[in-house]
Coordinates of C-alpha atoms in Angstrom, one line a residue:
M1 CA 89.9 95.9 -40.6
K2 CA 86.1 96.2 -41.2
Q3 CA 85.8 93.2 -38.7
L4 CA 88.2 95.2 -36.0
M5 CA 86.2 98.4 -36.1
K6 CA 83.0 96.4 -36.1
V7 CA 84.1 94.6 -33.0
M8 CA 85.9 98.1 -31.3
S9 CA 82.5 99.7 -31.9
I10 CA 80.1 96.9 -29.9
L11 CA 82.8 96.5 -27.3
L12 CA 82.7 100.8 -27.1
V13 CA 78.7 100.2 -27.1
T14 CA 78.7 97.8 -24.5
I15 CA 80.9 99.3 -21.6
L16 CA 78.4 102.9 -22.2
L17 CA 75.5 100.6 -21.5
A18 CA 77.4 99.1 -18.7
S19 CA 78.3 102.1 -17.0
C20 CA 74.8 103.1 -17.0
G21 CA 73.9 101.1 -13.6
P22 CA 75.7 99.2 -11.7
N23 CA 73.8 96.5 -11.9
R24 CA 73.1 95.5 -15.2
T25 CA 74.2 91.9 -16.1
K26 CA 75.2 90.8 -19.5
E27 CA 71.6 89.3 -20.5
E28 CA 70.3 92.9 -19.7
I29 CA 73.0 94.4 -22.4
N30 CA 72.7 91.9 -25.2
K31 CA 69.3 92.9 -24.9
A32 CA 69.4 96.1 -24.9
L33 CA 72.0 96.2 -27.6
N34 CA 69.3 93.6 -29.3
D35 CA 65.9 95.4 -28.8
D36 CA 66.8 98.9 -29.1
E37 CA 66.1 99.4 -32.9
K38 CA 62.8 97.2 -32.3
K39 CA 61.4 99.3 -29.8
T40 CA 61.2 102.6 -32.0
K41 CA 57.4 102.9 -31.9
P42 CA 55.6 103.4 -35.3
E43 CA 53.0 106.0 -36.0
S44 CA 50.3 103.5 -36.4
L45 CA 49.0 99.4 -36.5
T46 CA 46.4 98.1 -38.0
M47 CA 44.0 95.8 -37.2
W48 CA 41.5 93.4 -39.3
V49 CA 38.5 93.5 -36.9
D50 CA 35.5 91.0 -37.4
G51 CA 32.3 92.8 -37.7
D52 CA 30.6 96.0 -36.4
K53 CA 30.0 94.7 -32.5
Q54 CA 33.5 94.0 -32.5
M55 CA 34.6 97.2 -34.4
S56 CA 32.8 99.2 -31.2
F57 CA 34.4 97.2 -28.9
Y58 CA 37.8 97.3 -29.6
K59 CA 37.5 101.1 -31.0
E60 CA 37.5 101.8 -26.9
I61 CA 40.2 99.4 -26.2
T62 CA 42.7 100.8 -28.7
D63 CA 42.2 104.5 -28.1
E64 CA 43.3 103.6 -24.2
Y65 CA 46.4 102.0 -26.0
T66 CA 47.0 104.9 -27.6
K67 CA 47.1 107.1 -24.7
K68 CA 49.2 104.9 -23.4
T69 CA 51.6 104.8 -26.1
G70 CA 51.3 107.6 -29.0
I71 CA 50.7 104.5 -31.5
K72 CA 47.1 105.4 -33.9
V73 CA 45.8 101.9 -34.1
I74 CA 44.0 102.0 -37.6
L75 CA 40.7 99.2 -37.0
K76 CA 39.8 97.6 -40.7
N77 CA 36.2 95.8 -40.6
T78 CA 37.1 92.9 -42.4
A79 CA 35.3 89.5 -42.4
Q80 CA 36.9 86.7 -40.8
D81 CA 36.0 84.2 -43.0
D82 CA 37.7 86.4 -45.8
Q83 CA 40.8 87.7 -43.5
V84 CA 43.1 84.7 -44.9
D85 CA 42.2 85.2 -48.1
N86 CA 42.7 89.0 -48.3
L87 CA 46.2 88.9 -46.5
S88 CA 47.6 86.3 -49.2
L89 CA 47.0 89.4 -51.6
D90 CA 47.4 92.6 -49.2
G91 CA 50.6 91.3 -47.4
P92 CA 52.4 91.3 -50.0
S93 CA 51.9 94.5 -51.3
G94 CA 52.4 96.2 -48.0
K95 CA 48.6 96.8 -47.5
G96 CA 47.7 94.4 -44.7
P97 CA 47.3 94.4 -41.2
D98 CA 49.6 94.2 -38.4
L99 CA 46.9 91.6 -36.2
F100 CA 44.3 89.6 -37.6
F101 CA 42.0 87.7 -36.4
Q102 CA 41.1 83.3 -36.9
P103 CA 39.9 80.9 -35.3
H104 CA 42.0 78.0 -34.2
D105 CA 41.7 75.6 -37.0
R106 CA 42.8 78.2 -39.3
A107 CA 46.3 78.4 -37.7
G108 CA 48.0 75.7 -39.5
D109 CA 46.9 76.6 -42.8
A110 CA 47.6 80.3 -41.8
Y111 CA 51.3 79.8 -40.9
L112 CA 51.8 77.1 -43.5
Q113 CA 51.0 80.0 -46.2
G114 CA 53.1 82.1 -44.8
L115 CA 50.7 84.7 -43.6
A116 CA 51.0 84.0 -39.5
A117 CA 53.9 84.8 -37.6
E118 CA 55.7 82.8 -35.1
I119 CA 55.1 84.7 -31.4
K120 CA 57.8 84.1 -28.4
F121 CA 56.2 85.0 -25.2
T122 CA 57.7 84.2 -21.9
D123 CA 56.1 82.1 -19.2
K124 CA 55.2 85.6 -17.1
E125 CA 53.5 86.9 -20.4
L126 CA 51.4 83.4 -20.8
Q127 CA 50.1 83.7 -17.4
G128 CA 46.3 83.7 -17.0
Y129 CA 45.6 82.1 -20.4
S130 CA 44.1 78.9 -20.4
K131 CA 46.4 76.0 -21.4
E132 CA 44.2 74.3 -23.8
A133 CA 43.3 77.7 -25.6
L134 CA 47.1 78.4 -25.9
D135 CA 47.9 74.8 -27.7
A136 CA 44.9 75.0 -29.9
L137 CA 46.5 78.5 -31.3
N138 CA 49.8 76.4 -31.4
Y139 CA 50.9 74.9 -34.6
D140 CA 53.8 72.6 -34.6
G141 CA 55.3 73.7 -30.9
K142 CA 54.6 77.7 -32.7
Q143 CA 52.3 80.0 -30.6
L144 CA 50.9 82.2 -33.3
A145 CA 48.3 83.7 -31.1
L146 CA 46.6 84.4 -27.8
P147 CA 43.1 83.6 -27.3
V148 CA 40.4 85.8 -27.2
I149 CA 37.1 83.7 -27.2
V150 CA 36.5 80.1 -26.4
E151 CA 33.6 78.2 -27.8
S152 CA 32.0 75.0 -26.7
T153 CA 28.7 73.8 -26.9
A154 CA 26.3 72.7 -23.7
I155 CA 22.9 71.8 -23.3
A156 CA 19.8 74.4 -22.8
Y157 CA 16.9 73.5 -21.5
N158 CA 13.8 74.3 -20.5
K159 CA 12.8 74.0 -17.1
K160 CA 9.4 73.7 -17.7
L161 CA 9.5 70.6 -19.6
V162 CA 12.6 69.4 -17.7
K163 CA 12.9 70.3 -14.1
T164 CA 16.2 69.0 -13.3
P165 CA 19.4 68.7 -16.0
P166 CA 20.5 65.0 -16.6
K167 CA 23.7 63.9 -15.0
T168 CA 24.0 60.7 -17.3
M169 CA 23.3 59.8 -20.5
K170 CA 20.5 57.3 -18.9
D171 CA 19.2 60.4 -17.3
V172 CA 19.1 61.9 -20.8
E173 CA 17.1 58.7 -22.5
Q174 CA 14.7 58.9 -20.0
I175 CA 13.9 62.7 -20.5
A176 CA 13.3 62.0 -23.9
E177 CA 11.0 59.0 -23.7
K178 CA 8.9 60.7 -20.8
V179 CA 8.5 64.2 -22.5
T180 CA 8.4 63.0 -26.3
N181 CA 5.5 63.5 -28.0
K182 CA 5.2 63.5 -31.6
E183 CA 1.5 64.1 -31.9
K184 CA 2.0 67.4 -29.7
K185 CA 5.0 68.0 -31.7
Q186 CA 7.2 68.0 -28.7
F187 CA 10.7 66.6 -28.2
G188 CA 12.5 65.7 -24.5
F189 CA 15.8 65.7 -26.5
M190 CA 16.9 67.1 -29.7
F191 CA 20.1 67.6 -31.3
D192 CA 21.5 67.9 -35.1
A193 CA 22.6 64.7 -35.1
K194 CA 23.7 64.9 -39.0
N195 CA 26.6 67.5 -37.8
F196 CA 29.5 66.6 -36.9
Y197 CA 29.9 69.4 -34.8
F198 CA 27.2 68.8 -32.7
N199 CA 27.4 65.0 -32.7
Y200 CA 30.9 64.6 -31.8
P201 CA 30.5 64.0 -28.2
F202 CA 28.0 61.4 -28.3
L203 CA 30.2 59.6 -31.0
F204 CA 33.6 59.8 -29.4
S205 CA 32.8 59.8 -26.0
Q206 CA 34.2 56.3 -25.4
G207 CA 37.0 56.6 -27.3
G208 CA 38.2 57.1 -31.1
Y209 CA 40.0 60.1 -32.6
I210 CA 40.4 62.0 -35.7
F211 CA 43.4 61.9 -36.1
K212 CA 46.5 60.7 -33.9
E213 CA 48.3 62.8 -31.5
N214 CA 51.4 63.1 -30.2
K215 CA 53.7 65.3 -29.2
N216 CA 55.6 66.5 -32.6
G217 CA 51.5 67.3 -33.9
F218 CA 48.8 65.4 -35.4
D219 CA 49.7 61.9 -37.4
T220 CA 47.4 62.5 -40.5
K221 CA 48.0 59.1 -41.4
D222 CA 46.5 57.4 -38.1
V223 CA 42.9 58.0 -38.3
A224 CA 40.2 56.4 -36.0
V225 CA 37.0 57.7 -36.9
N226 CA 35.4 54.2 -37.0
A227 CA 37.3 52.9 -33.9
P228 CA 34.8 50.3 -32.0
E229 CA 33.9 52.4 -29.5
V230 CA 32.8 55.1 -32.4
I231 CA 30.8 52.2 -34.3
K232 CA 28.9 51.3 -30.9
N233 CA 28.1 55.2 -30.0
G234 CA 26.5 55.2 -34.1
Q235 CA 24.3 52.2 -33.0
R236 CA 22.8 54.3 -30.3
L237 CA 22.3 57.2 -32.3
Q238 CA 20.6 55.1 -34.6
S239 CA 18.3 53.8 -32.0
W240 CA 17.5 57.3 -30.8
Y241 CA 15.8 58.0 -34.5
D242 CA 14.1 54.4 -34.4
K243 CA 12.9 55.6 -30.8
G244 CA 11.7 59.0 -32.1
Y245 CA 13.8 60.8 -29.7
I246 CA 15.0 62.7 -33.2
T247 CA 13.9 63.1 -36.8
K248 CA 15.6 63.1 -39.6
S249 CA 14.7 66.8 -40.8
A250 CA 15.5 68.1 -37.3
N251 CA 18.7 70.1 -38.2
Q252 CA 19.8 73.3 -35.7
D253 CA 17.8 75.8 -37.3
V254 CA 14.3 73.6 -37.2
I255 CA 15.4 72.6 -33.4
V256 CA 16.2 76.2 -32.4
G257 CA 12.6 77.5 -33.7
L258 CA 11.1 74.4 -31.8
F259 CA 12.9 75.5 -28.8
K260 CA 11.7 78.9 -28.4
E261 CA 8.2 77.8 -29.1
G262 CA 8.5 75.3 -26.0
Q263 CA 8.4 72.4 -28.0
V264 CA 12.0 71.0 -27.1
G265 CA 12.9 69.9 -23.5
M266 CA 16.5 70.0 -23.8
F267 CA 19.2 70.2 -27.0
V268 CA 22.6 71.0 -27.3
T269 CA 23.8 74.5 -29.0
G270 CA 26.6 76.8 -28.3
P271 CA 26.3 80.3 -26.4
W272 CA 25.9 82.6 -29.1
Q273 CA 22.2 82.2 -28.7
T274 CA 21.6 83.1 -25.2
Q275 CA 20.4 86.1 -25.0
E276 CA 17.6 84.8 -27.9
F277 CA 16.3 82.2 -25.5
K278 CA 16.2 84.2 -22.5
D279 CA 13.5 86.6 -24.9
A280 CA 11.5 83.6 -26.2
L281 CA 11.4 81.8 -22.6
G282 CA 12.1 83.9 -19.9
E283 CA 12.9 82.0 -16.4
N284 CA 12.6 78.9 -18.0
F285 CA 15.2 79.1 -20.2
A286 CA 18.8 77.5 -18.5
T287 CA 21.8 75.5 -19.3
A288 CA 24.0 73.0 -18.6
T289 CA 26.9 70.7 -18.8
F290 CA 27.0 67.6 -21.0
P291 CA 26.3 64.5 -19.0
T292 CA 28.6 62.1 -18.6
D293 CA 28.5 58.7 -20.0
N294 CA 29.4 55.6 -19.0
G295 CA 30.8 57.4 -15.7
K296 CA 33.0 59.4 -18.7
Q297 CA 33.3 63.3 -19.3
M298 CA 31.1 64.0 -22.4
K299 CA 33.9 66.3 -24.1
P300 CA 32.4 68.6 -27.3
F301 CA 34.4 70.5 -29.7
L302 CA 36.7 73.1 -28.0
G303 CA 36.4 76.4 -30.4
V304 CA 39.1 79.3 -29.9
R305 CA 39.5 82.7 -32.1
G306 CA 42.2 85.1 -31.3
W307 CA 44.6 87.8 -32.5
F308 CA 47.6 86.9 -34.9
I309 CA 50.4 88.9 -36.0
S310 CA 51.0 88.7 -40.0
E311 CA 54.1 87.7 -40.9
Y312 CA 54.1 90.8 -43.0
S313 CA 54.3 93.1 -40.6
K314 CA 57.0 95.2 -39.9
E315 CA 56.5 96.2 -36.5
K316 CA 56.2 93.2 -34.9
Y317 CA 57.5 94.1 -31.2
W318 CA 54.8 96.8 -31.1
A319 CA 52.4 94.4 -32.5
K320 CA 52.8 91.9 -29.8
D321 CA 52.5 94.7 -27.5
L322 CA 49.4 95.6 -28.5
L323 CA 48.4 91.8 -28.4
L324 CA 49.0 91.7 -25.2
F325 CA 47.3 94.9 -24.2
L326 CA 44.1 93.4 -26.3
T327 CA 43.8 90.6 -24.2
N328 CA 45.1 91.2 -20.6
Q329 CA 42.8 90.7 -17.5
A330 CA 41.1 94.0 -17.5
H331 CA 39.8 93.5 -21.2
M332 CA 39.3 90.1 -21.3
Q333 CA 36.7 90.7 -18.2
K334 CA 35.6 93.6 -20.1
Y335 CA 34.5 91.4 -23.0
T336 CA 33.0 88.9 -21.5
D337 CA 30.9 91.0 -19.9
E338 CA 29.9 93.1 -22.8
M339 CA 29.9 90.1 -25.5
Q340 CA 28.5 87.4 -23.5
E341 CA 31.2 85.2 -24.9
I342 CA 33.4 83.0 -23.0
T343 CA 37.1 84.2 -23.0
G344 CA 40.4 82.6 -23.8
R345 CA 41.8 83.4 -19.9
T346 CA 41.5 80.9 -16.9
D347 CA 41.8 84.8 -14.9
V348 CA 38.5 85.9 -15.9
T349 CA 35.0 84.8 -15.0
S350 CA 31.1 85.7 -16.7
K351 CA 29.3 87.2 -14.3
K352 CA 26.1 85.9 -16.6
K353 CA 24.5 83.2 -15.1
L354 CA 23.1 81.9 -18.4
L355 CA 27.5 81.3 -19.6
K356 CA 28.7 79.8 -16.8
A357 CA 27.7 75.9 -18.5
Y358 CA 29.9 76.5 -21.5
E359 CA 32.7 78.0 -19.3
Q360 CA 32.8 75.6 -17.3
Q361 CA 32.3 73.2 -20.7
A362 CA 34.8 74.8 -22.4
R363 CA 37.2 73.4 -19.5
H364 CA 36.3 69.9 -20.8
A365 CA 36.2 70.1 -24.5
V366 CA 38.8 69.0 -27.6
A367 CA 40.2 71.5 -29.5
M368 CA 39.4 70.7 -33.1
P369 CA 42.8 69.8 -34.8
N370 CA 44.7 73.1 -36.1
I371 CA 45.9 71.6 -39.3
P372 CA 44.7 71.9 -42.9
E373 CA 44.0 68.2 -43.0
M374 CA 41.0 68.6 -40.7
S375 CA 39.1 70.6 -43.7
Q376 CA 38.7 66.7 -45.2
V377 CA 36.9 65.4 -42.0
W378 CA 33.7 67.1 -42.4
D379 CA 31.8 65.9 -45.3
P380 CA 32.7 62.4 -44.9
M381 CA 31.6 62.5 -41.5
G382 CA 28.7 64.5 -41.8
N383 CA 27.9 61.9 -44.8
A384 CA 28.1 59.7 -42.4
A385 CA 25.9 60.8 -39.7
T386 CA 23.1 61.0 -43.0
F387 CA 23.7 57.5 -44.0
I388 CA 22.9 56.2 -40.1
S389 CA 20.3 58.2 -39.9
N390 CA 18.6 56.5 -43.1
G391 CA 19.4 53.7 -41.4
K392 CA 22.6 52.6 -42.9
K393 CA 25.0 50.0 -40.2
P394 CA 27.0 52.6 -38.6
K395 CA 30.0 50.5 -39.3
A396 CA 29.5 50.4 -42.9
A397 CA 29.2 54.1 -42.9
L398 CA 31.9 54.9 -40.4
D399 CA 34.1 52.9 -42.5
E400 CA 33.2 54.5 -45.8
A401 CA 34.0 57.8 -43.3
K402 CA 37.6 56.9 -42.8
D403 CA 38.2 55.8 -46.2
G404 CA 37.1 59.3 -47.5
I405 CA 39.0 61.0 -45.2
D406 CA 42.4 59.1 -45.8
E407 CA 42.1 59.5 -49.5
Q408 CA 41.4 63.1 -49.5
V409 CA 43.8 63.7 -46.8
E410 CA 46.3 61.6 -49.6
I411 CA 45.3 64.1 -52.4
M412 CA 45.9 67.2 -50.5
N413 CA 49.2 66.2 -49.4
A414 CA 50.2 65.0 -52.7
S415 CA 49.6 68.2 -54.1
K416 CA 52.1 69.4 -51.7
K417 CA 55.0 67.6 -52.8

């Protein structure tokens, strides 16, 4: 009897809904039956926002959303690096946010901890977003976020020392040879060669990979950081130390200081210090994309940061609505104009000349694997680069790095069983 009453109730609602409009399809009726309850507006939504600058920007945007929907948006200043740990504590108690902000390499970790919700989007809703940025925020076939910021490294150069940016790696070496003068503490070309984030495009320009990528994600048992192509590039890197193009003491902070003083012709960096370099060098500061290496486009790491919906949110329908509002074309254009950062939309273009190289390079970059196992890669590869700088054979250094990654990943995965 209860089952019959339930069927009759659904039938009655269906008839009433159908009578509201002559053109309503069965699909529309089912959508109305399933979604009407979800569309009840909450009084508020909460966002965890990373830093004062972001707080100021999103205050203006969310005020617009409130005027449009009547939903108050509460912004809480919470450091990006603290959000995952905080959510694991605050989420279960109902004190967490509806939206939180993270880099893509935490996506897999956040999902596996049950913190990041899978978000269903239509093809229309995803129009205008960079496919590479969306893929970076997709874990195991599940879309977990929409991109806001994309970052890659490119070439920053001083036009007083380097008239024309290099088109090939041979050009880079010629400039390094011509401009470098140790007595003047002047360098034609430098980069933080012991940091895997910066040396990745130089080591992997001809082949190799961290984890083999397939249609189902990454195979963490297939690591090729010691592929023959990577070893060969490791030998080239070592030769740059031998020739004095780069020095063992040249970390990123040292290079930045020398560049601002006009002592470095070109180096590898990201867009985050653009205004600082402009202030220091004036019209002599310029940017360019990476050169080609043996005819191949060099590809640095791509970093993507975006808005995630908390699995603990009780208002996922409206959290998604807010997410789409925050990252629409108009608001992302405003974001790049005001924040001097590259966005994850292909229909948004920076108006700032010095950001153009980063915008172009981001289209030719490799997203860091967004799986938890990536955390086991940085130290072994950093150690390998240090050993290479100290004269160790690149093959031996990279073989050790592979063994270290394999060992740490095995330990990590064994602890999950």
